[in-house]
Short mmCIF file of C-alpha atoms and ligand atoms in Angstrom, two decimals:
data_model
loop_
_atom_site.label_atom_id
_atom_site.label_comp_id
_atom_site.label_asym_id
_atom_site.label_seq_id
_atom_site.Cartn_x
_atom_site.Cartn_y
_atom_site.Cartn_z
CA MET A 1156 102.44 116.21 117.60
CA ALA A 1157 102.45 118.07 120.85
CA ARG A 1158 98.64 118.07 121.46
CA GLY A 1159 98.38 120.82 124.21
CA SER A 1160 95.98 123.21 125.28
CA GLN A 1161 96.29 125.57 122.46
CA GLN A 1162 94.76 122.95 120.10
CA ALA A 1163 91.70 122.30 122.47
CA GLN A 1164 91.48 126.24 122.73
CA GLN A 1165 91.25 126.44 118.72
CA ALA A 1166 89.04 123.50 118.37
CA MET A 1167 84.98 124.21 118.52
CA THR A 1168 82.93 123.62 121.18
CA PRO A 1169 80.27 121.34 121.07
CA MET A 1170 76.45 122.61 121.70
CA ASN A 1171 75.19 123.05 124.95
CA GLU A 1172 78.17 123.18 126.33
CA THR A 1173 80.45 126.35 127.65
CA THR A 1174 84.02 127.09 126.26
CA SER A 1175 85.94 127.04 129.59
CA GLU A 1176 84.36 124.17 130.68
CA ARG A 1177 85.08 122.59 127.78
CA THR A 1178 88.80 124.03 127.58
CA MET A 1179 89.18 122.27 131.02
CA GLN A 1180 88.26 118.99 129.88
CA MET A 1181 90.55 118.88 126.76
CA SER A 1182 93.63 120.10 128.67
CA ALA A 1183 93.18 117.64 131.21
CA ALA A 1184 92.58 114.92 128.06
CA SER A 1185 95.39 116.26 126.02
CA SER A 1186 98.12 115.87 128.50
CA GLY A 1187 97.97 111.92 128.43
CA THR A 1188 98.62 110.66 124.58
CA ALA A 1189 101.02 111.81 122.29
CA THR A 1190 101.56 111.08 118.69
CA SER A 1191 105.04 111.03 116.97
CA LEU A 1192 104.73 112.38 113.39
CA PRO A 1193 107.53 114.39 111.58
CA ASP A 1194 109.25 117.45 112.22
CA ARG A 1195 107.09 119.11 109.46
CA THR A 1196 104.33 119.14 112.23
CA ALA A 1197 106.20 119.33 115.18
CA GLY A 1198 107.90 122.63 113.95
CA THR A 1199 111.59 123.34 113.14
CA PRO A 1200 113.69 125.97 115.01
CA ALA A 1201 113.74 129.50 113.85
CA THR A 1202 117.06 129.77 112.89
CA GLU A 1203 116.39 127.64 109.84
CA SER A 1204 116.46 129.08 106.76
CA LEU A 1205 117.06 128.69 102.68
CA THR A 1206 119.66 130.92 101.42
CA ILE A 1207 118.60 131.77 97.68
CA ILE A 1208 121.28 133.46 95.05
CA ASP A 1209 119.29 135.30 92.40
CA ASN A 1210 121.50 134.80 89.17
CA ARG A 1211 119.42 137.58 87.18
CA THR A 1212 121.07 140.09 89.94
CA GLY A 1213 123.64 138.07 91.76
CA LYS A 1214 121.73 139.00 95.06
CA GLN A 1215 121.49 136.89 97.90
CA TYR A 1216 118.34 136.21 100.03
CA ASP A 1217 117.89 134.34 103.16
CA VAL A 1218 114.22 133.06 103.56
CA PRO A 1219 113.10 131.32 106.97
CA ILE A 1220 111.94 127.62 107.00
CA SER A 1221 109.28 127.06 109.26
CA GLN A 1222 107.50 123.33 109.80
CA GLY A 1223 109.22 122.57 106.65
CA THR A 1224 108.07 125.16 104.34
CA VAL A 1225 109.11 128.59 102.92
CA ARG A 1226 105.95 131.50 102.71
CA ALA A 1227 105.60 131.77 99.10
CA THR A 1228 105.19 135.19 100.02
CA ASP A 1229 109.02 135.37 100.92
CA LEU A 1230 110.14 135.42 97.34
CA ARG A 1231 107.93 138.51 96.87
CA GLN A 1232 111.13 140.40 97.64
CA ILE A 1233 113.24 138.65 94.93
CA LYS A 1234 113.14 140.97 92.08
CA ALA A 1235 115.18 141.39 88.93
CA SER A 1236 114.67 145.25 88.76
CA ALA A 1237 112.70 147.60 90.97
CA ASP A 1238 109.56 147.66 88.90
CA ASP A 1239 109.61 143.90 88.92
CA PHE A 1240 106.52 142.31 90.71
CA GLY A 1241 108.74 140.03 92.44
CA LEU A 1242 108.93 135.82 92.39
CA MET A 1243 106.06 133.63 92.34
CA THR A 1244 105.98 130.04 92.49
CA TYR A 1245 104.29 128.00 89.40
CA ASP A 1246 102.36 125.23 91.28
CA PRO A 1247 99.52 123.92 89.19
CA ALA A 1248 96.98 121.71 91.10
CA PHE A 1249 98.68 122.40 94.39
CA GLN A 1250 101.22 119.26 93.89
CA ASN A 1251 103.57 121.17 96.46
CA THR A 1252 101.83 124.11 98.21
CA ALA A 1253 100.32 124.16 101.63
CA ALA A 1254 97.83 126.19 101.45
CA CYS A 1255 96.54 125.87 105.21
CA ARG A 1256 97.54 124.56 109.05
CA SER A 1257 95.11 122.28 109.89
CA ARG A 1258 94.80 120.07 113.19
CA ILE A 1259 91.88 117.42 111.80
CA SER A 1260 93.85 114.77 109.75
CA TYR A 1261 96.84 113.89 108.95
CA ILE A 1262 98.06 111.65 105.90
CA ASP A 1263 101.97 109.75 105.92
CA GLY A 1264 101.43 108.81 102.20
CA ASP A 1265 104.46 106.92 101.96
CA LYS A 1266 103.74 104.65 105.05
CA GLY A 1267 99.81 104.64 104.41
CA VAL A 1268 99.05 106.03 107.72
CA LEU A 1269 95.91 108.13 108.27
CA LEU A 1270 95.11 109.53 111.41
CA TYR A 1271 91.67 111.72 112.61
CA ARG A 1272 92.76 113.98 115.45
CA GLY A 1273 95.78 111.95 116.11
CA TYR A 1274 93.56 108.98 116.17
CA PRO A 1275 94.67 106.13 113.63
CA ILE A 1276 91.71 105.16 111.31
CA GLU A 1277 92.21 101.46 112.10
CA GLN A 1278 91.40 102.28 115.82
CA LEU A 1279 88.08 104.76 114.90
CA ALA A 1280 87.14 101.93 112.37
CA GLU A 1281 87.07 98.95 115.01
CA GLN A 1282 86.29 100.87 118.23
CA SER A 1283 84.28 104.17 117.10
CA THR A 1284 80.85 105.11 115.81
CA PHE A 1285 80.34 107.71 112.66
CA LEU A 1286 78.76 109.94 115.09
CA GLU A 1287 81.27 109.84 117.57
CA THR A 1288 83.81 110.57 114.60
CA ALA A 1289 82.34 113.35 113.31
CA TYR A 1290 82.44 114.98 117.05
CA LEU A 1291 85.98 114.13 117.26
CA ILE A 1292 86.85 115.59 113.92
CA LEU A 1293 84.62 118.35 114.15
CA PHE A 1294 85.60 119.37 118.23
CA GLY A 1295 88.86 118.08 118.40
CA GLU A 1296 88.59 115.49 121.38
CA LEU A 1297 86.79 111.96 121.52
CA PRO A 1298 83.34 112.85 123.53
CA THR A 1299 82.62 111.78 127.04
CA ALA A 1300 79.32 109.56 127.25
CA VAL A 1301 77.50 112.60 128.38
CA GLU A 1302 78.73 114.68 125.29
CA LEU A 1303 78.10 112.02 123.01
CA GLU A 1304 74.31 111.28 124.18
CA SER A 1305 73.82 115.28 123.91
CA TRP A 1306 75.55 115.44 120.45
CA THR A 1307 73.10 112.16 119.34
CA ARG A 1308 70.31 113.92 120.18
CA ASP A 1309 71.14 117.20 118.73
CA ILE A 1310 71.64 115.62 115.50
CA THR A 1311 68.52 113.46 115.81
CA LEU A 1312 66.31 116.70 116.50
CA HIS A 1313 67.48 118.21 113.28
CA THR A 1314 66.70 115.07 110.42
CA MET A 1315 63.81 116.30 109.13
CA LEU A 1316 63.28 118.50 105.73
CA HIS A 1317 61.06 121.42 105.49
CA GLU A 1318 58.24 120.28 102.99
CA ASN A 1319 59.00 122.76 100.58
CA ILE A 1320 62.55 121.21 100.20
CA LYS A 1321 60.65 117.80 99.34
CA LYS A 1322 58.71 119.42 96.74
CA LEU A 1323 61.66 120.86 95.48
CA MET A 1324 63.27 117.50 95.18
CA GLU A 1325 60.03 115.94 93.46
CA GLY A 1326 60.67 118.54 90.68
CA PHE A 1327 63.95 116.64 89.51
CA GLN A 1328 63.52 114.76 86.31
CA TYR A 1329 62.91 110.87 87.17
CA ASP A 1330 66.27 109.73 86.37
CA ALA A 1331 68.22 112.60 87.35
CA HIS A 1332 71.57 111.55 88.99
CA PRO A 1333 71.04 111.22 92.65
CA MET A 1334 74.36 113.00 93.19
CA GLY A 1335 73.22 116.18 91.15
CA VAL A 1336 69.81 116.18 93.20
CA PHE A 1337 71.90 116.21 96.46
CA LEU A 1338 73.95 119.04 95.49
CA SER A 1339 71.35 121.55 94.73
CA THR A 1340 69.30 120.52 97.42
CA VAL A 1341 71.89 121.37 99.58
CA GLY A 1342 72.55 124.70 97.89
CA ALA A 1343 68.72 125.21 98.15
CA LEU A 1344 68.58 124.76 101.39
CA SER A 1345 70.89 128.04 102.26
CA THR A 1346 67.63 129.70 101.18
CA THR A 1347 65.59 127.79 103.72
CA TYR A 1348 68.27 129.09 106.54
CA PRO A 1349 68.91 132.47 105.18
CA ASP A 1350 70.88 133.36 109.01
CA ALA A 1351 73.15 130.87 108.10
CA LYS A 1352 74.87 133.77 106.24
CA ARG A 1353 76.11 135.07 110.15
CA ILE A 1354 79.12 133.00 109.72
CA GLN A 1355 81.04 134.86 112.08
CA ASP A 1356 78.79 134.15 114.83
CA GLU A 1357 80.14 131.34 116.39
CA GLU A 1358 76.57 129.68 117.80
CA ASN A 1359 75.08 130.24 114.57
CA ARG A 1360 77.90 128.08 112.70
CA ARG A 1361 77.47 125.25 115.08
CA LEU A 1362 74.04 125.43 114.76
CA GLN A 1363 74.48 125.31 110.87
CA ILE A 1364 76.58 122.06 111.08
CA LEU A 1365 74.68 120.14 113.18
CA ARG A 1366 71.67 121.10 110.42
CA LEU A 1367 73.83 119.69 107.87
CA ILE A 1368 75.43 116.81 109.62
CA ALA A 1369 71.58 115.53 110.28
CA LYS A 1370 69.91 116.58 107.27
CA VAL A 1371 72.36 115.19 104.21
CA PRO A 1372 71.35 111.40 104.97
CA SER A 1373 67.31 112.90 104.47
CA ILE A 1374 68.37 114.91 101.45
CA ALA A 1375 70.16 111.51 99.96
CA ALA A 1376 67.42 109.25 101.16
CA TYR A 1377 64.94 111.33 99.44
CA ALA A 1378 67.38 111.62 96.19
CA TYR A 1379 67.23 107.98 96.21
CA ARG A 1380 63.38 107.56 96.74
CA HIS A 1381 62.92 110.09 94.11
CA SER A 1382 65.41 108.03 91.15
CA ILE A 1383 63.28 104.80 91.93
CA GLY A 1384 59.69 106.33 92.21
CA ARG A 1385 58.92 105.75 95.79
CA PRO A 1386 57.35 107.92 98.76
CA TYR A 1387 59.77 109.49 100.54
CA ILE A 1388 60.41 107.98 104.08
CA TYR A 1389 60.23 110.20 107.07
CA PRO A 1390 63.35 110.14 110.15
CA ASP A 1391 62.89 107.32 112.63
CA ASN A 1392 64.62 108.74 115.37
CA SER A 1393 64.55 105.93 117.41
CA LEU A 1394 67.46 104.07 115.02
CA SER A 1395 71.08 105.12 114.91
CA PHE A 1396 72.32 107.76 112.52
CA THR A 1397 72.77 104.81 109.82
CA GLY A 1398 70.15 102.68 110.87
CA ASN A 1399 68.00 105.52 110.30
CA PHE A 1400 69.33 106.14 106.76
CA LEU A 1401 68.99 102.43 105.99
CA ASN A 1402 65.19 103.29 106.73
CA MET A 1403 64.46 105.95 104.99
CA LEU A 1404 66.23 104.40 102.38
CA PHE A 1405 64.85 101.21 102.22
CA ARG A 1406 61.40 100.77 104.37
CA MET A 1407 58.43 99.49 102.69
CA THR A 1408 55.03 98.56 104.44
CA GLU A 1409 56.45 97.39 107.52
CA VAL A 1410 55.29 99.30 110.59
CA GLN A 1411 58.97 99.58 111.90
CA TYR A 1412 62.29 99.25 109.92
CA ARG A 1413 65.35 97.19 111.40
CA PRO A 1414 68.13 97.37 109.82
CA HIS A 1415 70.29 94.27 109.72
CA PRO A 1416 72.88 94.77 112.24
CA ILE A 1417 76.07 94.10 110.30
CA LEU A 1418 74.71 96.33 107.28
CA GLU A 1419 74.34 99.08 109.57
CA ARG A 1420 77.73 98.51 111.17
CA ALA A 1421 79.72 97.84 107.89
CA LEU A 1422 77.97 101.38 106.63
CA ASP A 1423 78.71 102.76 109.82
CA VAL A 1424 82.36 101.88 109.28
CA LEU A 1425 82.32 103.18 105.64
CA PHE A 1426 81.37 106.43 107.01
CA ILE A 1427 83.82 106.81 109.55
CA LEU A 1428 86.76 106.11 106.86
CA HIS A 1429 85.25 108.84 104.17
CA ALA A 1430 84.62 111.55 106.81
CA ASP A 1431 87.99 113.70 106.14
CA HIS A 1432 91.26 113.58 104.17
CA GLU A 1433 92.62 116.48 104.70
CA GLN A 1434 93.04 118.95 101.76
CA ASN A 1435 91.80 116.80 99.09
CA CYS A 1436 89.96 118.86 96.19
CA SER A 1437 86.33 119.03 97.37
CA THR A 1438 87.69 120.15 100.64
CA SER A 1439 89.75 122.87 98.84
CA VAL A 1440 86.59 124.23 97.15
CA MET A 1441 85.10 124.00 100.66
CA ARG A 1442 87.68 126.26 102.37
CA GLY A 1443 87.93 128.16 98.68
CA ILE A 1444 83.82 129.11 98.86
CA GLY A 1445 84.01 129.74 102.31
CA SER A 1446 87.04 132.03 101.95
CA ALA A 1447 84.55 134.40 100.40
CA HIS A 1448 82.37 134.17 103.61
CA GLY A 1449 79.46 132.96 101.91
CA ASP A 1450 77.18 130.60 103.73
CA PRO A 1451 77.94 126.79 104.46
CA TYR A 1452 75.15 125.32 102.65
CA SER A 1453 76.51 127.21 99.46
CA SER A 1454 80.00 126.52 100.33
CA LEU A 1455 78.81 122.79 100.85
CA ALA A 1456 77.12 122.48 97.75
CA GLY A 1457 80.41 123.41 96.09
CA ALA A 1458 82.43 121.06 98.22
CA ALA A 1459 80.01 118.38 96.63
CA ALA A 1460 80.28 119.34 93.34
CA ALA A 1461 83.41 118.71 93.55
CA LEU A 1462 83.24 115.56 94.62
CA TYR A 1463 81.13 114.30 92.04
CA GLY A 1464 84.05 113.97 89.35
CA PRO A 1465 84.84 110.57 88.47
CA LEU A 1466 88.99 111.60 89.52
CA HIS A 1467 87.42 112.32 93.11
CA GLY A 1468 84.19 110.67 94.93
CA GLY A 1469 82.74 109.94 91.64
CA ALA A 1470 85.81 107.23 91.30
CA ASN A 1471 83.56 104.39 93.50
CA GLU A 1472 80.66 104.99 90.48
CA ALA A 1473 83.26 105.03 87.88
CA VAL A 1474 84.76 101.56 89.35
CA LEU A 1475 81.56 99.59 89.19
CA HIS A 1476 80.83 100.91 85.27
CA MET A 1477 84.82 99.71 84.74
CA LEU A 1478 84.02 96.20 86.18
CA LYS A 1479 80.86 95.78 84.64
CA GLU A 1480 82.52 96.79 81.22
CA ILE A 1481 85.61 94.39 81.66
CA GLY A 1482 82.86 91.55 82.51
CA SER A 1483 84.87 88.64 83.31
CA VAL A 1484 88.40 87.73 84.62
CA LYS A 1485 89.32 86.53 81.15
CA ASN A 1486 89.36 90.17 79.80
CA ILE A 1487 91.32 91.96 82.36
CA PRO A 1488 94.94 91.17 80.49
CA ASP A 1489 93.30 93.16 77.43
CA PHE A 1490 92.14 95.85 79.54
CA ILE A 1491 95.12 96.47 81.61
CA THR A 1492 97.26 96.57 78.07
CA ARG A 1493 94.56 99.31 77.14
CA VAL A 1494 95.07 101.35 80.53
CA LYS A 1495 99.03 100.81 79.86
CA LYS A 1496 98.48 102.55 76.32
CA GLY A 1497 96.84 105.79 77.88
CA GLU A 1498 93.57 104.66 76.87
CA GLY A 1499 91.75 104.89 80.39
CA ARG A 1500 92.51 104.65 83.68
CA LEU A 1501 92.06 101.62 86.00
CA MET A 1502 89.94 103.21 88.55
CA GLY A 1503 89.88 103.07 92.11
CA PHE A 1504 93.48 103.03 91.40
CA GLY A 1505 96.24 105.83 92.52
CA HIS A 1506 96.25 108.81 94.85
CA ARG A 1507 98.00 111.99 94.84
CA VAL A 1508 99.34 111.61 98.64
CA TYR A 1509 99.13 107.86 99.26
CA LYS A 1510 102.09 105.90 97.39
CA SER A 1511 101.60 103.08 99.23
CA TYR A 1512 98.46 100.87 100.21
CA ASP A 1513 95.60 103.48 101.08
CA PRO A 1514 94.42 102.13 104.43
CA ARG A 1515 90.68 102.68 104.41
CA ALA A 1516 90.56 100.49 101.22
CA ARG A 1517 92.22 97.75 103.40
CA ILE A 1518 89.30 98.04 106.04
CA ILE A 1519 87.33 98.26 103.30
CA LYS A 1520 88.34 94.91 102.06
CA GLN A 1521 87.62 93.24 105.25
CA THR A 1522 84.43 94.83 105.62
CA ALA A 1523 83.13 93.67 102.14
CA ASP A 1524 83.97 90.11 103.77
CA LEU A 1525 81.48 90.69 106.47
CA VAL A 1526 79.09 92.26 104.43
CA PHE A 1527 79.18 89.48 101.67
CA SER A 1528 78.58 86.97 104.64
CA VAL A 1529 74.85 88.45 104.78
CA THR A 1530 74.24 89.59 101.08
CA GLY A 1531 76.10 86.85 99.25
CA ARG A 1532 79.29 87.47 97.09
CA ASN A 1533 79.53 90.31 94.70
CA PRO A 1534 79.83 88.77 91.23
CA PHE A 1535 82.29 91.51 90.27
CA LEU A 1536 84.32 90.69 93.57
CA ASP A 1537 86.56 87.97 91.41
CA ILE A 1538 87.56 90.98 88.70
CA ALA A 1539 88.54 93.49 91.23
CA LEU A 1540 90.78 90.96 93.18
CA GLU A 1541 92.19 89.83 90.04
CA LEU A 1542 92.87 93.18 88.84
CA GLU A 1543 94.29 94.19 91.95
CA ARG A 1544 96.79 90.66 91.70
CA ILE A 1545 98.06 91.90 88.40
CA ALA A 1546 98.35 95.47 89.01
CA LEU A 1547 100.06 94.87 92.13
CA GLU A 1548 102.62 92.73 90.24
CA ASP A 1549 102.66 94.71 86.64
CA GLU A 1550 105.50 97.51 86.34
CA TYR A 1551 103.38 100.13 84.92
CA PHE A 1552 101.48 100.10 88.50
CA VAL A 1553 104.52 99.32 90.75
CA SER A 1554 106.64 101.96 89.43
CA ARG A 1555 104.05 104.54 89.45
CA LYS A 1556 103.04 104.01 92.92
CA LEU A 1557 99.95 103.20 92.28
CA TYR A 1558 97.54 101.25 94.75
CA PRO A 1559 93.84 100.40 95.31
CA ASN A 1560 92.20 103.81 96.97
CA VAL A 1561 89.23 104.24 99.28
CA ASP A 1562 86.95 103.88 96.00
CA PHE A 1563 88.09 100.37 94.75
CA TYR A 1564 86.29 98.31 97.00
CA SER A 1565 83.72 100.66 98.58
CA GLY A 1566 81.54 100.19 95.52
CA LEU A 1567 81.24 96.22 95.62
CA ILE A 1568 79.76 96.60 99.25
CA TYR A 1569 76.97 99.40 98.76
CA GLN A 1570 76.35 96.96 95.51
CA ALA A 1571 75.78 94.03 97.82
CA MET A 1572 73.57 96.38 100.09
CA GLY A 1573 71.27 96.96 97.66
CA PHE A 1574 72.50 100.50 96.31
CA LYS A 1575 72.01 101.59 93.07
CA VAL A 1576 75.27 102.48 91.23
CA ASP A 1577 74.93 106.18 90.84
CA MET A 1578 73.98 106.74 94.53
CA PHE A 1579 77.54 105.84 95.30
CA PRO A 1580 79.17 109.55 95.19
CA VAL A 1581 76.33 110.66 97.26
CA LEU A 1582 77.36 107.76 100.08
CA PHE A 1583 80.70 109.37 99.65
CA ALA A 1584 79.47 112.90 100.59
CA ILE A 1585 77.15 111.94 103.70
CA PRO A 1586 80.24 111.30 105.81
CA ARG A 1587 82.84 113.98 104.19
CA THR A 1588 80.11 116.44 105.21
CA ALA A 1589 81.74 116.08 108.88
CA GLY A 1590 85.04 116.66 107.24
CA TRP A 1591 84.30 119.50 104.81
CA LEU A 1592 82.22 121.38 107.91
CA ALA A 1593 85.32 120.90 110.35
CA GLN A 1594 87.68 122.55 107.67
CA TRP A 1595 85.27 125.20 106.60
CA ASP A 1596 85.16 126.30 110.58
CA GLU A 1597 89.08 126.16 110.81
CA MET A 1598 89.69 127.97 108.11
CA LEU A 1599 87.24 130.61 109.28
CA ARG A 1600 89.38 130.80 112.80
CA ASP A 1601 92.37 130.90 110.97
CA PRO A 1602 93.87 134.58 111.39
CA ASP A 1603 96.33 133.66 108.32
CA GLN A 1604 93.74 132.70 105.92
CA LYS A 1605 91.89 135.56 103.61
CA ILE A 1606 89.61 135.06 100.57
CA ALA A 1607 91.72 132.58 98.06
CA ARG A 1608 92.94 134.09 95.30
CA PRO A 1609 95.86 132.41 93.42
CA ARG A 1610 98.19 134.25 91.23
CA GLN A 1611 98.34 133.39 87.35
CA ILE A 1612 100.88 133.72 85.10
CA TYR A 1613 99.39 135.62 82.23
CA VAL A 1614 100.44 134.12 78.60
CA GLY A 1615 97.93 135.61 76.69
CA GLU A 1616 97.63 138.77 74.01
CA ALA A 1617 99.65 142.18 74.61
CA ARG A 1618 97.58 144.80 75.04
CA ARG A 1619 95.85 145.87 71.35
CA ASP A 1620 93.07 148.05 70.18
CA TYR A 1621 89.34 147.12 69.23
CA VAL A 1622 88.86 146.15 65.59
CA PRO A 1623 85.60 147.08 64.43
CA ARG A 1624 83.70 144.50 62.95
CA GLU A 1625 83.62 145.41 59.30
CA LYS A 1626 87.76 145.37 59.37
CA ARG A 1627 87.75 141.97 60.98
CA ARG A 1628 89.41 139.27 58.53
N1 ACO B 2531 95.13 104.34 85.72
C1 ACO B 2531 96.37 104.26 85.27
N2 ACO B 2531 97.21 105.05 85.41
C2 ACO B 2531 97.37 105.86 86.40
C3 ACO B 2531 96.47 105.92 87.14
C4 ACO B 2531 95.47 104.97 86.94
N3 ACO B 2531 94.10 104.95 87.90
N4 ACO B 2531 96.45 106.68 88.12
C5 ACO B 2531 97.82 107.56 87.65
N5 ACO B 2531 98.07 107.05 86.57
C6 ACO B 2531 99.37 107.22 85.71
C7 ACO B 2531 99.18 108.64 85.07
O1 ACO B 2531 98.92 108.44 83.56
C8 ACO B 2531 100.90 109.11 85.00
O2 ACO B 2531 101.88 108.33 84.45
P1 ACO B 2531 102.50 109.16 83.79
O3 ACO B 2531 103.70 109.42 84.63
O4 ACO B 2531 103.22 108.03 82.52
O5 ACO B 2531 101.92 110.20 82.92
C9 ACO B 2531 101.02 108.93 86.34
O6 ACO B 2531 100.34 107.34 86.89
C10 ACO B 2531 101.03 109.82 87.50
O7 ACO B 2531 99.81 110.00 87.48
P2 ACO B 2531 98.82 111.63 88.07
O8 ACO B 2531 97.78 111.65 87.04
O9 ACO B 2531 99.97 112.77 87.33
O10 ACO B 2531 98.71 111.47 89.36
P3 ACO B 2531 97.77 112.59 90.04
O11 ACO B 2531 98.15 112.56 91.43
O12 ACO B 2531 97.40 113.99 89.76
O13 ACO B 2531 96.20 111.99 90.17
C11 ACO B 2531 94.33 110.58 90.69
C12 ACO B 2531 96.08 111.22 91.07
C13 ACO B 2531 93.44 111.48 90.36
C14 ACO B 2531 93.60 109.85 91.77
C15 ACO B 2531 95.00 109.67 89.65
O14 ACO B 2531 95.39 108.29 90.26
C16 ACO B 2531 93.50 108.89 88.74
O15 ACO B 2531 92.86 109.34 88.38
N6 ACO B 2531 93.18 107.88 89.53
C17 ACO B 2531 91.92 107.14 89.04
C18 ACO B 2531 90.45 107.95 89.66
C19 ACO B 2531 90.38 107.44 91.14
O16 ACO B 2531 90.11 106.29 91.31
N7 ACO B 2531 90.15 108.29 91.83
C20 ACO B 2531 89.83 108.29 93.34
C21 ACO B 2531 91.15 109.07 93.84
S1 ACO B 2531 90.54 108.71 95.91
C22 ACO B 2531 89.54 110.11 96.18
O17 ACO B 2531 89.69 111.10 95.71
C23 ACO B 2531 88.40 110.11 96.58
#
C-alpha cells in the first residue's frame, strides 16, 4: 500500500499542533515503510472494466472496475424500459458491498492478518500501549515522544465526569446491565456538551474525540461500581490509562491504588486488540448515524448498542454463560452435537471476515497464560481448550471455516481479573471508542460520503383503498 503524503494530509491532526507541522512530519515518516497488500488496496488501472449484457434487452454495458470494485450506481443505467428505475444490487447484511474507502484498519480474512494503519497487530500488542495505538488509529501515524506525552496529558485532563452524570447513573436499577448503563450515559453526554453538534468544525471534533476517549473508562467504572453498590472512585491522574481504570473499578480503602503491573499490561494489550476492526456491525452503525450529522455522543451510543448484541461484542459474555452451562469437559461432546443440529451456536467461534484463525485470539491466548500466572487458572479454561480442540478437528466447523474469534478467550481473562461477566461488553466498548471515532472522522472527511440510505426491494401489497372499520372482515 502506498503510504504517501495524501494519507498524511487526510489523517486528523492531534490537539495542540498545526496542520502544516504535522503534514511535514508525516510525509517524512511515510517515505520509510512500505507494506505490500493486494491490488484491491493498491488500485488498478482505469482501463479495467466489466462488460455486462442485459438479456432482457440485448444491450451491452461497460462498467469501470476500480480497486477491485464496481460502483453500484453505475448499474443504474441498465434499464429494461425507459421508465425502469435501473438495476440495483441486493446484498442483505452487506456481505459483498464496500460502503467506504478507509485507511484505518486492514484485514486479510484468509491469512488471519490485521493491520492498524499498516502496522501488524502482533507488533502493536507487543510493543505499543493502548493510548499510543489510539493515537495511531485516530491520527494516522505513531506519535513522537513529545506528541505522545501531550496526547496522554490531554486525555488525563478529561477523565472527570460532570457530577450530574454521576447522579444520572445513580438513577439506574441496582441490577441494571452495565452495558445498558454505559450506552445510555454516553448518549446523555450529548446534553452535557451541546457544542458537540458542530461536527463540521475540525477543532471541535478533536475536542469531543478527546473527551470521549478519556471519559468512557470513567463511565464504565461508575457503571460497575453502581452494579455492586460501591461508591464511585474519582480518576487518579498519576496512573496510566489502564491503571487508572483499574483504580476506578477496584479501589477500596487504600490511600493510593497500585495496579498489578502484569494485569495492567494485560488489560492494555486487550484494549490494543479491540481498538478497531474495519467495517464491523457497530462501526457501520457509528458511520450510519454519523452520516446524518448528529453529534458523536449520540452516534457512539448507537454504536455501543450494536456492540452489545451477542453476535458481536456481547459474544464475550455469551461465551462465559456457555462455558458455565457446559459445566464440565465430559459434557462437551453432547454440546457439540447440539450445535451441529442447529440448537445453538458455539459462541466465540466464527467471523464474517476471518476464515482462518483470528490473530487477536492467538495473542489473547498467550496473554491469558500471563494473567493466570498472577490470578490462578480460570476453571473454565479446560472446557474452552477442549472445545477448541474438538471444533478445530470436527468436519462441521472445519468445512465452514469456523475458528475462535477475539471473544472466545477474552472473557476468561476478564473473569480471572475479577470482572463480573456482564462487564465484558463494556470492556470491549472502551477501546473500540477509538476506532469508532476514527471511522466517524474519516467518514466526515470523505467527499464520497452522504447520508446512509440503502434501497429496498418492495415486496408488500400493491396500492389499495382504505376499508372502513365496519366493512373489515
Ligand atoms: N457455531 C456454530 N455454527 C456456526 C457458528 C457458530 N459460532 N457461526 C457460524 N456458524 C455456521 C452457520 O450456522 C452457517 O451454517 P450453514 O451454512 O450450515 O447454515 C455457517 O456457519 C455460516 O454462518 P453465518 O451465520 O452465515 O455467518 P455470518 O458471517 O453471517 O456470521 C457470526 C458471523 C455472527 C460471527 C457467526 O459466526 C456467529 O454467530 N458466531 C457466534 C457469535 C460470536 O462469537 N460473535 C462474535 C464475532 S467477533 C465480533 O463481533 C467482535
